Amino acid sequence: MTEADTDSRPMARTPTPTLLPLSRMPDATDKGGSDRLTLIDTFVRIVNAGSLSAAAEQLGATQPTVSRRLQALERAVGVRLIQRSTHGMQLTEDGRRCYDRAEELIASWQAFDSEVRGAGQQPVGTLRVVVAHAFGQQRFVAPLATYMKRYPGMRVEWLLHDHMPDFVADGVDCAIRVGEVADESVVAIKLGDVPRIIVAAPELLPDGYAPEHPSELAGLPWLALRTFYRDEIALNHTATGETVRVPFQARMSTDSLYALRSAALLGLGIAVASTWVFEEDLREGRLRQLAPQWRASALPLSLVYPASRLQPRRLRAFIDTMREELGTWLGAPSS
């Protein structure tokens, strides 16, 4: 995000008395004056990020610039907002009151700006997205490319993490998550379900026989994907809905989908994972599907963002593109 970009990540708070009028500051520290909204946005970023340097990184500014903006805002309101010392930074009592109002003010400005500019305007700026490692390295790059070609004014920071981000502290707009989302403080838009199948290398199968029923799997070596299963897995019959639980002791466990695939290809054990990971290996005969009428429960795929945050145009456009692209792939409705 550039210094001029005030499209921040607002959080709606309980209204408090008005902080200051929206006018230009004649005594701003930056040459030529500085918009008070920029100073307010910088203050909110400092609090959310936890330090001047972290806020500067999010804003694409220097630390001295961020410090000058904070000082200019404090002069404008006539109170000390943040107490700074060698031990760190802490909001003053006035700062806590002003912080709530500042976030509301930024949110209101964004809503006003969106209405005035009109929904048809192309989004511009930077979008920060956190994506699960394996999916973000391969399967989701094509939908991302569709978004970037459709909106050439957008830049994207594509961050690969398997954990839920701290949206405020990390300056993240949204995340694409595989698996259940239990956090009630976020909005989770379901994009579809990711089916999971059971596979093994041909060399692992005695006399080339591929088991047809889960009961035949317990005697074979297993690989575990620790993020979803470790020592037992429930398999469901695709036609009858019958469920069978298969216990096992994993020869190898990993939190990497690609490491699981590599171990399966080397014949180390049975693997259960998203169908798309094994598609090419199944076509080429490097892996075989076991008990094809049985599947592990499909994993929900969701696009997640903070419940208290307005949706900037860049985020709304990204959500719409992902629902369209991934909904088609997963067989889910795109609207």
Short mmCIF file of N, CA, C and O in Angstrom, two decimals, residues 185-250:
data_model
loop_
_atom_site.label_atom_id
_atom_site.label_comp_id
_atom_site.label_asym_id
_atom_site.label_seq_id
_atom_site.Cartn_x
_atom_site.Cartn_y
_atom_site.Cartn_z
N SER A 185 -15.64 -14.49 14.88
CA SER A 185 -15.34 -13.09 14.62
C SER A 185 -15.10 -12.81 13.14
O SER A 185 -14.82 -11.67 12.77
N VAL A 186 -15.20 -13.85 12.30
CA VAL A 186 -14.96 -13.66 10.88
C VAL A 186 -16.18 -14.09 10.07
O VAL A 186 -17.04 -14.82 10.56
N VAL A 187 -16.25 -13.58 8.84
CA VAL A 187 -17.26 -14.01 7.89
C VAL A 187 -16.61 -15.06 6.99
O VAL A 187 -15.53 -14.85 6.45
N ALA A 188 -17.25 -16.21 6.83
CA ALA A 188 -16.73 -17.29 5.99
C ALA A 188 -17.70 -17.54 4.84
O ALA A 188 -18.82 -18.01 5.07
N ILE A 189 -17.30 -17.20 3.63
CA ILE A 189 -18.11 -17.44 2.45
C ILE A 189 -17.70 -18.79 1.87
O ILE A 189 -16.56 -18.97 1.43
N LYS A 190 -18.62 -19.74 1.88
CA LYS A 190 -18.27 -21.07 1.38
C LYS A 190 -18.19 -21.06 -0.14
O LYS A 190 -19.11 -20.65 -0.84
N LEU A 191 -17.04 -21.52 -0.65
CA LEU A 191 -16.83 -21.59 -2.09
C LEU A 191 -17.19 -22.96 -2.66
O LEU A 191 -17.40 -23.12 -3.85
N GLY A 192 -17.22 -23.97 -1.78
CA GLY A 192 -17.53 -25.32 -2.23
C GLY A 192 -16.90 -26.34 -1.31
O GLY A 192 -16.41 -26.01 -0.23
N ASP A 193 -16.91 -27.60 -1.72
CA ASP A 193 -16.32 -28.69 -0.95
C ASP A 193 -15.24 -29.37 -1.77
O ASP A 193 -15.42 -29.60 -2.98
N VAL A 194 -14.13 -29.70 -1.13
CA VAL A 194 -13.01 -30.37 -1.79
C VAL A 194 -13.09 -31.87 -1.51
O VAL A 194 -12.90 -32.30 -0.37
N PRO A 195 -13.39 -32.69 -2.52
CA PRO A 195 -13.49 -34.15 -2.29
C PRO A 195 -12.12 -34.76 -2.01
O PRO A 195 -11.09 -34.27 -2.48
N ARG A 196 -12.12 -35.86 -1.22
CA ARG A 196 -10.87 -36.55 -0.86
C ARG A 196 -10.98 -38.05 -1.17
O ARG A 196 -12.00 -38.67 -0.86
N ILE A 197 -9.94 -38.59 -1.76
CA ILE A 197 -9.93 -40.00 -2.13
C ILE A 197 -8.74 -40.72 -1.49
O ILE A 197 -7.85 -40.08 -0.92
N ILE A 198 -8.74 -42.07 -1.60
CA ILE A 198 -7.71 -42.92 -1.02
C ILE A 198 -6.84 -43.45 -2.16
O ILE A 198 -7.37 -44.00 -3.15
N VAL A 199 -5.52 -43.32 -2.06
CA VAL A 199 -4.63 -43.78 -3.13
C VAL A 199 -3.42 -44.52 -2.55
O VAL A 199 -3.11 -44.40 -1.36
N ALA A 200 -2.76 -45.27 -3.43
CA ALA A 200 -1.50 -45.95 -3.06
C ALA A 200 -0.74 -46.24 -4.33
O ALA A 200 -1.32 -46.34 -5.43
N ALA A 201 0.57 -46.40 -4.21
CA ALA A 201 1.40 -46.79 -5.34
C ALA A 201 1.13 -48.25 -5.68
O ALA A 201 0.88 -49.07 -4.78
N PRO A 202 1.16 -48.64 -6.96
CA PRO A 202 0.90 -50.04 -7.35
C PRO A 202 1.79 -51.04 -6.63
O PRO A 202 1.35 -52.14 -6.30
N GLU A 203 3.04 -50.67 -6.36
CA GLU A 203 3.98 -51.59 -5.72
C GLU A 203 3.56 -51.96 -4.30
O GLU A 203 4.03 -52.95 -3.73
N LEU A 204 2.68 -51.15 -3.71
CA LEU A 204 2.23 -51.40 -2.34
C LEU A 204 1.12 -52.44 -2.29
O LEU A 204 0.80 -52.96 -1.22
N LEU A 205 0.53 -52.78 -3.43
CA LEU A 205 -0.63 -53.66 -3.48
C LEU A 205 -0.22 -55.10 -3.79
O LEU A 205 0.34 -55.37 -4.86
N PRO A 206 -0.48 -56.04 -2.90
CA PRO A 206 -0.13 -57.45 -3.14
C PRO A 206 -0.82 -57.99 -4.39
O PRO A 206 -2.04 -57.86 -4.55
N ASP A 207 -0.03 -58.54 -5.30
CA ASP A 207 -0.56 -59.14 -6.54
C ASP A 207 -1.36 -58.13 -7.37
O ASP A 207 -2.20 -58.52 -8.19
N GLY A 208 -1.13 -56.84 -7.13
CA GLY A 208 -1.80 -55.82 -7.92
C GLY A 208 -3.27 -55.63 -7.58
O GLY A 208 -3.98 -54.91 -8.30
N TYR A 209 -3.74 -56.24 -6.51
CA TYR A 209 -5.16 -56.15 -6.15
C TYR A 209 -5.42 -54.85 -5.39
O TYR A 209 -4.77 -54.54 -4.38
N ALA A 210 -6.39 -54.06 -5.86
CA ALA A 210 -6.76 -52.81 -5.19
C ALA A 210 -7.96 -53.08 -4.28
O ALA A 210 -9.02 -53.51 -4.76
N PRO A 211 -7.84 -52.89 -2.97
CA PRO A 211 -8.95 -53.12 -2.04
C PRO A 211 -10.21 -52.36 -2.45
O PRO A 211 -10.14 -51.24 -2.94
N GLU A 212 -11.35 -53.02 -2.22
CA GLU A 212 -12.63 -52.42 -2.56
C GLU A 212 -13.38 -51.92 -1.33
O GLU A 212 -14.26 -51.07 -1.46
N HIS A 213 -13.05 -52.44 -0.15
CA HIS A 213 -13.78 -52.09 1.07
C HIS A 213 -12.80 -51.57 2.12
O HIS A 213 -11.66 -52.04 2.21
N PRO A 214 -13.23 -50.62 2.97
CA PRO A 214 -12.34 -50.08 4.00
C PRO A 214 -11.73 -51.13 4.92
O PRO A 214 -10.61 -50.95 5.41
N SER A 215 -12.45 -52.24 5.15
CA SER A 215 -11.93 -53.27 6.03
C SER A 215 -10.64 -53.89 5.50
O SER A 215 -9.84 -54.46 6.26
N GLU A 216 -10.40 -53.77 4.21
CA GLU A 216 -9.20 -54.33 3.60
C GLU A 216 -8.01 -53.38 3.69
O GLU A 216 -6.89 -53.75 3.30
N LEU A 217 -8.23 -52.18 4.20
CA LEU A 217 -7.16 -51.18 4.22
C LEU A 217 -6.33 -51.21 5.49
O LEU A 217 -5.19 -50.74 5.50
N ALA A 218 -6.91 -51.73 6.56
CA ALA A 218 -6.24 -51.67 7.86
C ALA A 218 -4.90 -52.39 7.87
O ALA A 218 -3.98 -52.02 8.61
N GLY A 219 -4.75 -53.44 7.06
CA GLY A 219 -3.51 -54.21 7.07
C GLY A 219 -2.39 -53.60 6.24
O GLY A 219 -1.27 -54.13 6.24
N LEU A 220 -2.64 -52.51 5.54
CA LEU A 220 -1.63 -51.86 4.71
C LEU A 220 -0.96 -50.71 5.47
O LEU A 220 -1.55 -50.13 6.39
N PRO A 221 0.27 -50.34 5.12
CA PRO A 221 0.91 -49.19 5.77
C PRO A 221 0.19 -47.89 5.39
O PRO A 221 -0.33 -47.76 4.28
N TRP A 222 0.21 -46.94 6.31
CA TRP A 222 -0.53 -45.70 6.11
C TRP A 222 0.38 -44.47 6.23
O TRP A 222 1.39 -44.48 6.94
N LEU A 223 -0.03 -43.42 5.55
CA LEU A 223 0.56 -42.09 5.70
C LEU A 223 -0.51 -41.18 6.28
O LEU A 223 -1.68 -41.31 5.93
N ALA A 224 -0.12 -40.25 7.15
CA ALA A 224 -1.09 -39.36 7.79
C ALA A 224 -0.81 -37.91 7.42
O ALA A 224 0.34 -37.47 7.41
N LEU A 225 -1.87 -37.18 7.12
CA LEU A 225 -1.79 -35.74 6.91
C LEU A 225 -2.28 -35.10 8.21
O LEU A 225 -3.48 -35.00 8.47
N ARG A 226 -1.35 -34.67 9.03
CA ARG A 226 -1.63 -34.31 10.42
C ARG A 226 -2.69 -33.22 10.57
O ARG A 226 -3.38 -33.15 11.60
N THR A 227 -2.83 -32.36 9.59
CA THR A 227 -3.81 -31.29 9.69
C THR A 227 -5.25 -31.79 9.59
O THR A 227 -6.17 -31.07 9.98
N PHE A 228 -5.45 -33.03 9.10
CA PHE A 228 -6.81 -33.54 8.90
C PHE A 228 -7.04 -34.94 9.45
O PHE A 228 -8.17 -35.29 9.77
N TYR A 229 -6.02 -35.78 9.52
CA TYR A 229 -6.19 -37.11 10.13
C TYR A 229 -4.83 -37.62 10.58
O TYR A 229 -3.81 -37.31 9.98
N ARG A 230 -4.85 -38.42 11.67
CA ARG A 230 -3.57 -38.87 12.26
C ARG A 230 -3.52 -40.38 12.48
O ARG A 230 -2.58 -41.03 12.06
N ASP A 231 -4.50 -40.94 13.20
CA ASP A 231 -4.44 -42.37 13.51
C ASP A 231 -5.77 -43.07 13.22
O ASP A 231 -5.95 -44.24 13.55
N GLU A 232 -6.70 -42.35 12.62
CA GLU A 232 -8.00 -42.93 12.26
C GLU A 232 -8.65 -42.02 11.23
O GLU A 232 -8.44 -40.81 11.22
N ILE A 233 -9.45 -42.62 10.35
CA ILE A 233 -10.16 -41.82 9.36
C ILE A 233 -11.52 -42.44 9.09
O ILE A 233 -11.66 -43.67 9.10
N ALA A 234 -12.53 -41.60 8.92
CA ALA A 234 -13.88 -42.06 8.61
C ALA A 234 -14.08 -42.02 7.10
O ALA A 234 -13.81 -41.00 6.46
N LEU A 235 -14.54 -43.14 6.53
CA LEU A 235 -14.79 -43.24 5.10
C LEU A 235 -16.28 -43.44 4.86
O LEU A 235 -16.93 -44.23 5.56
N ASN A 236 -16.82 -42.72 3.88
CA ASN A 236 -18.26 -42.76 3.60
C ASN A 236 -18.51 -43.37 2.22
O ASN A 236 -17.83 -43.03 1.25
N HIS A 237 -19.51 -44.25 2.14
CA HIS A 237 -19.88 -44.85 0.86
C HIS A 237 -20.64 -43.81 0.03
O HIS A 237 -21.59 -43.19 0.52
N THR A 238 -20.21 -43.61 -1.21
CA THR A 238 -20.78 -42.54 -2.03
C THR A 238 -22.25 -42.79 -2.39
O THR A 238 -22.97 -41.84 -2.67
N ALA A 239 -22.69 -44.03 -2.40
CA ALA A 239 -24.07 -44.34 -2.79
C ALA A 239 -25.00 -44.51 -1.60
O ALA A 239 -26.10 -43.96 -1.57
N THR A 240 -24.55 -45.26 -0.59
CA THR A 240 -25.44 -45.58 0.53
C THR A 240 -25.29 -44.62 1.71
O THR A 240 -26.17 -44.56 2.57
N GLY A 241 -24.17 -43.90 1.80
CA GLY A 241 -23.93 -43.03 2.93
C GLY A 241 -23.39 -43.74 4.15
O GLY A 241 -23.15 -43.11 5.20
N GLU A 242 -23.19 -45.07 4.06
CA GLU A 242 -22.63 -45.83 5.18
C GLU A 242 -21.25 -45.28 5.55
O GLU A 242 -20.46 -44.90 4.69
N THR A 243 -20.98 -45.26 6.86
CA THR A 243 -19.69 -44.76 7.35
C THR A 243 -18.93 -45.86 8.06
O THR A 243 -19.50 -46.59 8.88
N VAL A 244 -17.65 -46.00 7.72
CA VAL A 244 -16.78 -46.97 8.38
C VAL A 244 -15.54 -46.24 8.86
O VAL A 244 -14.92 -45.47 8.11
N ARG A 245 -15.17 -46.45 10.12
CA ARG A 245 -13.96 -45.83 10.66
C ARG A 245 -12.81 -46.81 10.56
O ARG A 245 -12.92 -47.97 10.96
N VAL A 246 -11.69 -46.33 10.01
CA VAL A 246 -10.52 -47.17 9.81
C VAL A 246 -9.38 -46.68 10.72
O VAL A 246 -8.83 -45.61 10.50
N PRO A 247 -9.04 -47.45 11.76
CA PRO A 247 -7.90 -47.07 12.60
C PRO A 247 -6.59 -47.56 11.98
O PRO A 247 -6.57 -48.57 11.25
N PHE A 248 -5.51 -46.87 12.24
CA PHE A 248 -4.21 -47.30 11.71
C PHE A 248 -3.09 -46.64 12.51
O PHE A 248 -3.32 -45.69 13.28
N GLN A 249 -1.90 -47.15 12.35
CA GLN A 249 -0.71 -46.54 12.94
C GLN A 249 0.16 -46.06 11.78
O GLN A 249 0.71 -46.87 11.02
N ALA A 250 0.27 -44.76 11.62
CA ALA A 250 0.94 -44.19 10.45
C ALA A 250 2.44 -44.45 10.48
O ALA A 250 3.10 -44.28 11.51
#
